[in-house]
Amino acid sequence: MKIHPIIIAVEGIDGAGKSTQIPRIAQWFREHGQRVSLSCEPTHGPIGMKIRTAEVRWPPDVERQLFVDDRKEHIETCLKPALDRGEIAITDRYFYSSIAYQGTRLDAFDHTPTQRELEDLQDQIYQQHLTFAPEAAILIYIRLAVDVALERMKSSREGLDPFENRQNLERVAHAFERIITRHPCPITADASLPPDQVTARIWEQLDALFG
Ligand code: TYD
């Protein structure tokens, strides 16, 4: 089996268990004779750290640009060099997160943004990324139901309005579903299963793709 160097993006709403699954995805590729590069967004570079350490959220347009600038650096200094070395570049989040998260953050001033307005914004973010970011060859989406995500986050999210929290998560999850239906090669797994079964589901789909 010949596997070419590719970018693999792993996505999911917070609490989906990406960090448990990513080393196991890497393991699959190593067991198939590939060298793997692991990285994440936000990065741990200067812009990524500015995002990570912010105490309040930036205005939507500033936040969106920060993720774009961080990603440009990630692509140039990490993802492209990994591909040039012949590696499988696995990234914990990629521009799909900008579509899903920044694409559900719209100040419509006098009204709650409509689904149509949000989808237009998401399409615009996608088009912007196509000008500089290579599409991930495989998009692994670990799907977590919003109810379960809220349960898992309960302790860490105290103090936030539960309705806003749920509504926002539902929008993000919906945006991810839309991204998945449009991606040329999505792999999905149900995050409510025990972690070993989530891994098995992902490995099965990798077997089917490369077997
Ligand atoms: P996360 O993967 O949870 O990082 P960590 O587990 O290291 O804290 O990502 C942090 C947050 O950043 C997450 O809530 C999603 C958000 N995010 C965006 O809003 N847009 C983006 O483009 C990216 C990459 C992340």
Coordinates of N, CA and C and ligand atoms in Angstrom, one line a residue:
M1 N 0.8 -1.2 0.0 CA 0.0 0.0 0.0 C 0.9 1.3 0.0
K2 N 0.6 2.2 -0.9 CA 1.3 3.4 -1.0 C 0.4 4.6 -0.4
I3 N 0.9 5.2 0.6 CA 0.1 6.4 1.1 C 1.0 7.6 0.9
H4 N 0.4 8.6 0.2 CA 1.2 9.8 -0.1 C 1.1 10.7 1.1
P5 N 2.1 11.7 1.2 CA 2.0 12.7 2.2 C 0.7 13.5 2.1
I6 N -0.1 13.6 3.1 CA -1.3 14.3 3.1 C -1.6 15.0 4.4
I7 N -2.5 16.0 4.4 CA -2.9 16.6 5.6 C -4.2 16.0 6.1
I8 N -4.2 15.6 7.3 CA -5.4 15.1 7.9 C -5.9 16.0 9.0
A9 N -7.1 16.5 9.0 CA -7.6 17.4 10.0 C -8.6 16.6 10.9
V10 N -8.4 16.8 12.2 CA -9.3 16.2 13.2 C -10.1 17.3 13.8
E11 N -11.4 17.1 13.7 CA -12.3 18.2 14.2 C -13.4 17.6 15.1
G12 N -14.0 18.5 15.9 CA -15.1 18.1 16.8 C -15.4 19.2 17.7
I13 N -16.6 19.2 18.2 CA -16.9 20.3 19.2 C -16.2 19.9 20.5
D14 N -16.0 20.9 21.4 CA -15.2 20.7 22.6 C -15.8 19.6 23.4
G15 N -15.0 18.7 23.9 CA -15.4 17.6 24.7 C -15.6 16.3 23.8
A16 N -15.3 16.4 22.5 CA -15.6 15.2 21.7 C -14.5 14.1 21.9
G17 N -13.4 14.5 22.4 CA -12.3 13.5 22.7 C -11.3 13.4 21.6
K18 N -11.0 14.5 20.9 CA -10.0 14.6 19.9 C -8.6 14.2 20.4
S19 N -8.3 14.7 21.6 CA -7.0 14.4 22.2 C -6.7 13.0 22.5
T20 N -7.8 12.2 22.8 CA -7.6 10.8 23.0 C -7.4 10.1 21.7
Q21 N -8.1 10.5 20.7 CA -8.1 9.8 19.4 C -6.9 10.1 18.5
I22 N -6.4 11.3 18.6 CA -5.3 11.7 17.7 C -4.1 10.8 17.8
P23 N -3.6 10.5 19.0 CA -2.4 9.6 19.0 C -2.7 8.2 18.4
R24 N -4.0 7.8 18.5 CA -4.3 6.5 17.9 C -4.5 6.6 16.4
I25 N -4.8 7.7 15.9 CA -4.9 7.9 14.4 C -3.4 7.9 13.9
A26 N -2.5 8.6 14.7 CA -1.1 8.6 14.3 C -0.6 7.2 14.4
Q27 N -1.0 6.4 15.4 CA -0.5 5.0 15.5 C -0.9 4.2 14.3
W28 N -2.1 4.4 13.8 CA -2.5 3.6 12.6 C -1.6 3.9 11.4
F29 N -1.2 5.2 11.2 CA -0.3 5.5 10.1 C 1.1 5.0 10.3
R30 N 1.5 5.0 11.6 CA 2.9 4.5 11.9 C 2.9 3.0 11.6
E31 N 1.8 2.3 12.0 CA 1.8 0.9 11.8 C 1.7 0.5 10.3
H32 N 1.3 1.5 9.5 CA 1.3 1.3 8.1 C 2.5 1.9 7.4
G33 N 3.6 2.1 8.2 CA 4.9 2.4 7.6 C 5.1 3.9 7.3
Q34 N 4.2 4.8 7.9 CA 4.3 6.2 7.6 C 5.0 7.0 8.7
R35 N 5.6 8.1 8.4 CA 6.1 9.0 9.4 C 5.0 10.0 9.5
V36 N 4.8 10.5 10.8 CA 3.7 11.3 11.1 C 4.2 12.6 11.7
S37 N 3.5 13.7 11.4 CA 3.8 15.0 12.1 C 2.5 15.4 12.8
L38 N 2.6 15.7 14.1 CA 1.4 16.1 14.8 C 1.5 17.6 15.2
S39 N 0.4 18.3 14.9 CA 0.4 19.8 15.3 C -1.1 20.1 15.6
C40 N -1.2 21.4 16.1 CA -2.6 21.8 16.5 C -2.8 23.3 16.2
E41 N -4.1 23.6 16.1 CA -4.5 25.0 16.1 C -5.6 25.2 17.2
P42 N -5.5 26.4 17.9 CA -4.5 27.4 17.8 C -3.1 26.8 18.0
T43 N -2.1 27.4 17.4 CA -0.8 26.8 17.5 C -0.2 27.3 18.9
H44 N 1.1 26.9 19.1 CA 1.7 27.4 20.3 C 2.7 28.5 19.9
G45 N 2.6 29.0 18.7 CA 3.4 30.2 18.2 C 2.8 31.5 18.8
P46 N 3.5 32.6 18.4 CA 3.1 33.9 19.0 C 1.6 34.2 18.8
I47 N 1.0 34.0 17.6 CA -0.4 34.4 17.4 C -1.3 33.4 18.1
G48 N -0.9 32.1 18.0 CA -1.7 31.1 18.7 C -1.8 31.3 20.2
M49 N -0.6 31.7 20.8 CA -0.6 32.0 22.2 C -1.4 33.2 22.6
K50 N -1.5 34.2 21.7 CA -2.3 35.4 21.9 C -3.8 35.0 21.9
I51 N -4.1 34.0 21.1 CA -5.5 33.5 21.1 C -5.8 32.7 22.4
R52 N -4.8 31.8 22.7 CA -5.0 31.0 23.9 C -5.1 31.7 25.2
T53 N -4.3 32.8 25.3 CA -4.2 33.5 26.6 C -5.2 34.6 26.7
A54 N -6.0 34.9 25.7 CA -6.9 36.0 25.8 C -7.9 35.8 26.9
E55 N -8.2 36.9 27.7 CA -9.1 36.7 28.8 C -10.5 37.0 28.5
V56 N -10.7 37.8 27.4 CA -12.1 38.0 26.9 C -12.0 37.8 25.4
R57 N -13.2 37.5 24.8 CA -13.2 37.3 23.4 C -12.9 38.6 22.6
W58 N -12.2 38.5 21.5 CA -11.9 39.6 20.6 C -13.2 39.8 19.8
P59 N -13.4 41.1 19.3 CA -14.6 41.3 18.4 C -14.5 40.3 17.2
P60 N -15.6 39.9 16.7 CA -15.7 38.8 15.7 C -14.6 38.9 14.5
D61 N -14.5 40.1 14.0 CA -13.6 40.3 12.8 C -12.2 40.2 13.2
V62 N -11.8 40.6 14.5 CA -10.5 40.5 14.9 C -10.1 39.1 15.2
E63 N -11.1 38.4 15.9 CA -10.9 37.0 16.2 C -10.7 36.1 15.0
R64 N -11.5 36.4 14.0 CA -11.4 35.6 12.7 C -10.0 35.8 12.1
Q65 N -9.6 37.1 12.1 CA -8.3 37.4 11.5 C -7.1 36.7 12.2
L66 N -7.2 36.7 13.6 CA -6.2 36.1 14.4 C -6.0 34.6 14.0
F67 N -7.2 33.9 13.9 CA -7.1 32.5 13.5 C -6.5 32.3 12.1
V68 N -6.8 33.2 11.2 CA -6.3 33.1 9.9 C -4.8 33.3 9.9
D69 N -4.3 34.4 10.6 CA -2.9 34.6 10.7 C -2.1 33.5 11.3
D70 N -2.7 32.9 12.4 CA -2.1 31.8 13.1 C -2.0 30.6 12.1
R71 N -3.0 30.4 11.4 CA -3.1 29.3 10.4 C -2.1 29.5 9.3
K72 N -1.9 30.7 8.8 CA -1.0 30.9 7.7 C 0.4 30.5 8.2
E73 N 0.7 30.9 9.4 CA 2.0 30.5 10.0 C 2.2 29.0 10.1
H74 N 1.1 28.4 10.6 CA 1.1 26.9 10.8 C 1.3 26.2 9.5
I75 N 0.6 26.7 8.4 CA 0.8 26.0 7.1 C 2.2 26.2 6.6
E76 N 2.8 27.4 6.7 CA 4.1 27.6 6.1 C 5.2 27.0 7.0
T77 N 5.1 27.0 8.3 CA 6.2 26.6 9.1 C 6.1 25.1 9.6
C78 N 4.9 24.6 9.4 CA 4.7 23.2 10.0 C 4.1 22.2 9.0
L79 N 2.9 22.6 8.4 CA 2.2 21.6 7.6 C 3.0 21.3 6.3
K80 N 3.3 22.4 5.5 CA 4.0 22.2 4.2 C 5.4 21.6 4.4
P81 N 6.2 22.0 5.4 CA 7.5 21.3 5.6 C 7.2 19.8 5.9
A82 N 6.2 19.5 6.7 CA 6.0 18.0 7.0 C 5.7 17.3 5.7
L83 N 4.8 17.9 4.8 CA 4.5 17.2 3.5 C 5.8 17.1 2.7
D84 N 6.6 18.1 2.7 CA 7.9 18.1 1.9 C 8.8 17.0 2.5
R85 N 8.7 16.7 3.7 CA 9.5 15.6 4.3 C 8.9 14.2 4.0
G86 N 7.7 14.2 3.4 CA 7.1 12.9 3.1 C 6.2 12.4 4.2
E87 N 5.8 13.3 5.1 CA 5.1 12.8 6.3 C 3.6 13.0 6.2
I88 N 2.8 12.3 7.0 CA 1.4 12.5 7.2 C 1.2 13.6 8.2
A89 N 0.7 14.7 7.8 CA 0.5 15.8 8.8 C -0.9 15.8 9.4
I90 N -0.9 15.4 10.7 CA -2.2 15.4 11.4 C -2.3 16.6 12.2
T91 N -3.4 17.4 11.9 CA -3.6 18.6 12.7 C -4.9 18.5 13.5
D92 N -4.7 18.9 14.8 CA -5.8 18.9 15.8 C -6.5 20.3 15.5
R93 N -7.5 20.3 14.7 CA -8.2 21.5 14.2 C -7.5 22.1 13.1
Y94 N -8.3 22.6 12.2 CA -7.8 23.3 11.0 C -8.9 24.3 10.5
F95 N -8.9 24.7 9.3 CA -9.8 25.9 8.9 C -11.2 25.5 9.1
Y96 N -11.5 24.2 9.2 CA -13.0 23.8 9.4 C -13.4 24.4 10.7
S97 N -12.5 24.5 11.7 CA -12.9 25.1 13.0 C -13.3 26.6 12.8
S98 N -12.5 27.3 11.9 CA -12.9 28.7 11.7 C -14.3 28.8 11.0
I99 N -14.6 27.9 10.1 CA -15.9 27.9 9.5 C -16.9 27.7 10.5
A100 N -16.7 26.7 11.4 CA -17.8 26.3 12.4 C -17.9 27.3 13.5
Y101 N -16.7 27.8 14.0 CA -16.8 28.7 15.2 C -17.0 30.1 14.8
Q102 N -16.0 30.6 14.0 CA -16.2 32.1 13.6 C -17.4 32.2 12.6
G103 N -17.7 31.2 12.0 CA -18.9 31.2 11.1 C -20.2 31.2 11.8
T104 N -20.2 31.1 13.1 CA -21.5 31.2 13.8 C -21.4 32.4 14.8
R105 N -20.5 33.2 14.5 CA -20.3 34.4 15.3 C -20.5 35.7 14.4
L106 N -21.7 36.2 14.4 CA -22.0 37.3 13.5 C -22.8 38.3 14.3
D107 N -22.2 39.6 14.3 CA -23.0 40.7 15.0 C -24.0 41.2 14.0
A108 N -25.2 40.8 14.1 CA -26.2 41.3 13.2 C -26.9 42.6 13.8
F109 N -26.4 43.2 14.8 CA -26.8 44.4 15.5 C -28.3 44.3 15.9
D110 N -29.2 44.4 15.0 CA -30.6 44.5 15.4 C -31.4 43.2 15.4
H111 N -30.8 42.1 15.1 CA -31.6 40.9 15.1 C -30.7 39.7 15.4
T112 N -31.3 38.6 15.7 CA -30.5 37.3 15.9 C -30.2 36.9 14.5
P113 N -28.9 36.5 14.2 CA -28.6 36.1 12.8 C -29.4 34.9 12.4
T114 N -29.9 35.0 11.1 CA -30.6 33.9 10.6 C -29.7 32.8 10.1
Q115 N -30.2 31.6 10.0 CA -29.4 30.4 9.5 C -28.8 30.8 8.2
R116 N -29.5 31.4 7.3 CA -29.0 31.8 6.0 C -27.8 32.7 6.1
E117 N -27.9 33.7 7.0 CA -26.8 34.7 7.2 C -25.6 34.0 7.7
L118 N -25.8 33.0 8.6 CA -24.6 32.3 9.1 C -24.0 31.4 8.0
E119 N -24.9 30.8 7.2 CA -24.3 29.9 6.2 C -23.6 30.7 5.1
D120 N -24.0 31.9 4.8 CA -23.3 32.8 3.9 C -22.0 33.2 4.5
L121 N -21.9 33.5 5.8 CA -20.7 33.8 6.4 C -19.7 32.6 6.4
Q122 N -20.3 31.4 6.7 CA -19.4 30.2 6.6 C -18.9 29.9 5.2
D123 N -19.7 30.2 4.2 CA -19.2 30.0 2.8 C -18.1 31.0 2.5
Q124 N -18.3 32.2 3.0 CA -17.3 33.2 2.8 C -15.9 32.9 3.5
I125 N -16.0 32.3 4.7 CA -14.8 31.9 5.4 C -14.1 30.8 4.6
Y126 N -14.9 29.8 4.1 CA -14.4 28.7 3.4 C -13.6 29.3 2.1
Q127 N -14.3 30.2 1.4 CA -13.7 30.7 0.1 C -12.4 31.4 0.5
Q128 N -12.4 32.2 1.5 CA -11.1 32.9 1.9 C -10.0 31.9 2.2
H129 N -10.3 30.8 2.8 CA -9.3 29.8 3.1 C -8.7 29.1 1.9
L130 N -9.6 28.9 0.9 CA -9.2 28.2 -0.3 C -8.1 29.0 -1.0
T131 N -8.0 30.3 -0.7 CA -6.9 31.2 -1.4 C -5.5 30.9 -0.8
F132 N -5.4 30.3 0.4 CA -4.1 30.1 0.9 C -3.9 28.7 1.6
A133 N -5.0 28.0 1.9 CA -4.8 26.8 2.7 C -5.2 25.6 1.9
P134 N -4.3 24.6 1.9 CA -4.7 23.4 1.2 C -5.8 22.6 1.9
E135 N -6.7 22.1 1.2 CA -7.8 21.3 1.8 C -7.2 20.1 2.4
A136 N -7.7 19.7 3.6 CA -7.2 18.4 4.2 C -7.7 17.3 3.3
A137 N -6.8 16.3 3.0 CA -7.2 15.2 2.2 C -8.2 14.4 2.9
I138 N -8.1 14.3 4.2 CA -9.1 13.5 5.0 C -9.5 14.4 6.2
L139 N -10.8 14.5 6.4 CA -11.4 15.3 7.5 C -12.0 14.3 8.5
I140 N -11.4 14.1 9.6 CA -11.9 13.2 10.6 C -12.8 14.0 11.6
Y141 N -14.1 13.7 11.6 CA -15.0 14.4 12.5 C -15.5 13.5 13.6
I142 N -15.2 13.9 14.8 CA -15.6 13.1 15.9 C -16.9 13.8 16.4
R143 N -18.0 13.1 16.2 CA -19.3 13.7 16.3 C -19.9 13.5 17.7
L144 N -20.1 14.6 18.4 CA -20.7 14.5 19.8 C -22.0 15.2 19.8
A145 N -23.0 14.6 20.4 CA -24.3 15.2 20.5 C -24.2 16.4 21.5
V146 N -24.9 17.5 21.1 CA -24.8 18.7 21.9 C -25.2 18.4 23.4
D147 N -26.2 17.6 23.6 CA -26.6 17.3 25.0 C -25.4 16.7 25.8
V148 N -24.7 15.7 25.1 CA -23.6 15.1 25.8 C -22.5 16.0 26.0
A149 N -22.2 16.9 25.0 CA -21.2 17.9 25.2 C -21.4 18.8 26.4
L150 N -22.7 19.2 26.5 CA -23.0 20.1 27.6 C -22.8 19.4 29.0
E151 N -23.2 18.1 29.0 CA -23.0 17.3 30.2 C -21.5 17.3 30.6
R152 N -20.7 17.0 29.5 CA -19.2 16.8 29.7 C -18.6 18.2 30.1
M153 N -19.2 19.3 29.7 CA -18.6 20.6 29.9 C -19.1 21.3 31.2
K154 N -20.1 20.6 31.8 CA -20.9 21.3 32.9 C -20.0 22.0 33.9
S155 N -19.0 21.2 34.4 CA -18.2 21.7 35.5 C -17.3 22.9 35.1
S156 N -16.8 22.8 33.8 CA -15.9 23.8 33.4 C -16.6 25.1 32.9
R157 N -17.8 25.0 32.6 CA -18.5 26.1 31.9 C -19.5 26.9 32.8
E158 N -19.3 26.7 34.1 CA -20.2 27.3 35.1 C -20.2 28.8 34.9
G159 N -21.4 29.4 35.0 CA -21.5 30.9 34.9 C -22.0 31.4 33.6
L160 N -21.9 30.5 32.6 CA -22.4 30.9 31.3 C -23.9 30.6 31.2
D161 N -24.6 31.5 30.4 CA -26.0 31.3 30.2 C -26.2 30.0 29.5
P162 N -26.9 29.1 30.1 CA -27.0 27.7 29.5 C -27.7 27.7 28.1
F163 N -28.7 28.7 28.0 CA -29.3 28.7 26.7 C -28.4 29.2 25.6
E164 N -27.6 30.2 25.8 CA -26.7 30.7 24.8 C -25.7 29.6 24.5
N165 N -25.2 29.0 25.6 CA -24.3 28.0 25.4 C -24.8 26.8 24.5
R166 N -26.0 26.4 24.7 CA -26.6 25.3 23.9 C -26.8 25.8 22.5
Q167 N -27.4 27.0 22.4 CA -27.7 27.5 21.1 C -26.4 27.7 20.2
N168 N -25.4 28.2 20.9 CA -24.2 28.3 20.1 C -23.6 27.0 19.7
L169 N -23.6 26.0 20.7 CA -23.0 24.7 20.3 C -23.8 24.1 19.2
E170 N -25.2 24.2 19.2 CA -26.0 23.6 18.2 C -25.6 24.2 16.8
R171 N -25.4 25.5 16.8 CA -25.0 26.2 15.6 C -23.7 25.7 15.1
V172 N -22.7 25.5 16.0 CA -21.4 25.0 15.6 C -21.5 23.6 15.1
A173 N -22.3 22.8 15.8 CA -22.4 21.4 15.4 C -23.1 21.3 14.0
H174 N -24.1 22.2 13.8 CA -24.8 22.2 12.5 C -23.8 22.6 11.4
A175 N -22.9 23.6 11.7 CA -21.9 24.0 10.7 C -21.0 22.9 10.4
F176 N -20.6 22.1 11.4 CA -19.7 21.0 11.1 C -20.4 20.0 10.2
E177 N -21.7 19.7 10.4 CA -22.4 18.7 9.6 C -22.4 19.2 8.2
R178 N -22.6 20.5 8.0 CA -22.6 21.0 6.6 C -21.2 20.9 5.9
I179 N -20.2 21.1 6.8 CA -18.8 21.0 6.2 C -18.6 19.5 5.8
I180 N -19.0 18.6 6.7 CA -18.8 17.2 6.4 C -19.5 16.7 5.1
T181 N -20.7 17.2 4.9 CA -21.4 16.8 3.6 C -20.7 17.3 2.4
R182 N -19.9 18.4 2.5 CA -19.3 19.0 1.3 C -17.8 18.5 1.2
H183 N -17.3 17.9 2.2 CA -15.8 17.5 2.1 C -15.7 16.3 1.2
P184 N -14.6 16.2 0.4 CA -14.5 15.1 -0.5 C -14.2 13.8 0.2
C185 N -13.6 13.8 1.4 CA -13.2 12.6 2.1 C -13.4 12.7 3.6
P186 N -14.6 12.6 4.1 CA -14.8 12.7 5.5 C -14.8 11.3 6.2
I187 N -14.3 11.3 7.4 CA -14.4 10.1 8.2 C -15.2 10.6 9.5
T188 N -16.2 9.9 9.9 CA -16.9 10.3 11.1 C -17.0 9.2 12.1
A189 N -17.0 9.5 13.4 CA -17.2 8.5 14.4 C -18.0 9.2 15.5
D190 N -18.8 8.3 16.2 CA -19.8 8.8 17.2 C -19.1 8.8 18.6
A191 N -18.9 10.0 19.1 CA -18.1 10.2 20.3 C -18.8 9.8 21.6
S192 N -20.1 9.4 21.5 CA -20.7 8.9 22.7 C -20.4 7.4 22.9
L193 N -19.7 6.8 22.0 CA -19.3 5.4 22.2 C -18.0 5.4 23.1
P194 N -17.7 4.3 23.7 CA -16.5 4.2 24.5 C -15.3 4.5 23.6
P195 N -14.2 5.2 24.1 CA -13.1 5.6 23.3 C -12.5 4.5 22.4
D196 N -12.4 3.3 22.9 CA -11.8 2.2 22.1 C -12.7 1.9 20.8
Q197 N -14.0 2.1 21.0 CA -14.9 1.8 19.9 C -14.8 3.0 18.9
V198 N -14.6 4.2 19.4 CA -14.5 5.4 18.5 C -13.2 5.1 17.7
T199 N -12.1 4.7 18.3 CA -10.9 4.4 17.6 C -11.1 3.3 16.5
A200 N -11.8 2.2 16.9 CA -12.1 1.1 16.0 C -12.8 1.6 14.8
R201 N -13.8 2.5 15.0 CA -14.6 3.0 13.9 C -13.7 3.8 12.9
I202 N -12.8 4.6 13.5 CA -11.9 5.4 12.7 C -11.0 4.5 11.9
W203 N -10.4 3.6 12.6 CA -9.4 2.6 12.0 C -10.1 1.9 10.8
E204 N -11.3 1.4 11.1 CA -12.0 0.7 10.0 C -12.1 1.5 8.7
Q205 N -12.4 2.8 8.9 CA -12.6 3.7 7.8 C -11.3 4.0 7.1
L206 N -10.2 4.1 7.9 CA -8.9 4.2 7.3 C -8.5 3.0 6.5
D207 N -8.8 1.8 7.1 CA -8.5 0.5 6.4 C -9.3 0.5 5.1
A208 N -10.5 1.0 5.1 CA -11.3 0.9 3.8 C -10.7 1.9 2.8
L209 N -10.2 3.0 3.3 CA -9.7 4.0 2.3 C -8.4 3.6 1.7
F210 N -7.5 3.0 2.6 CA -6.1 2.7 2.1 C -5.9 1.2 1.9
G211 N -6.9 0.4 2.2 CA -6.6 -1.1 2.2 C -6.5 -1.6 0.8
Ligands
TYD1 P1 -9.2 23.2 21.4 O1 -9.0 22.2 20.3 O2 -10.2 22.9 22.4 O3 -7.8 23.5 22.1 P2 -7.2 23.0 23.5 O4 -7.9 21.6 23.8 O5 -5.8 22.9 23.3 O6 -7.6 24.1 24.4 O7 -9.4 24.6 20.7 C1 -9.5 25.8 21.5 C2 -10.7 26.6 21.0 O8 -10.4 27.3 19.9 C3 -11.9 25.8 20.7 O9 -13.0 26.2 21.5 C4 -12.3 26.1 19.3 C5 -11.6 27.4 19.1 N1 -11.2 27.6 17.6 C6 -11.9 28.5 16.9 O10 -12.8 29.2 17.4 N2 -11.5 28.8 15.6 C7 -10.5 28.1 15.0 O11 -10.2 28.4 13.8 C8 -9.8 27.1 15.8 C9 -8.6 26.4 15.2 C10 -10.1 26.9 17.1

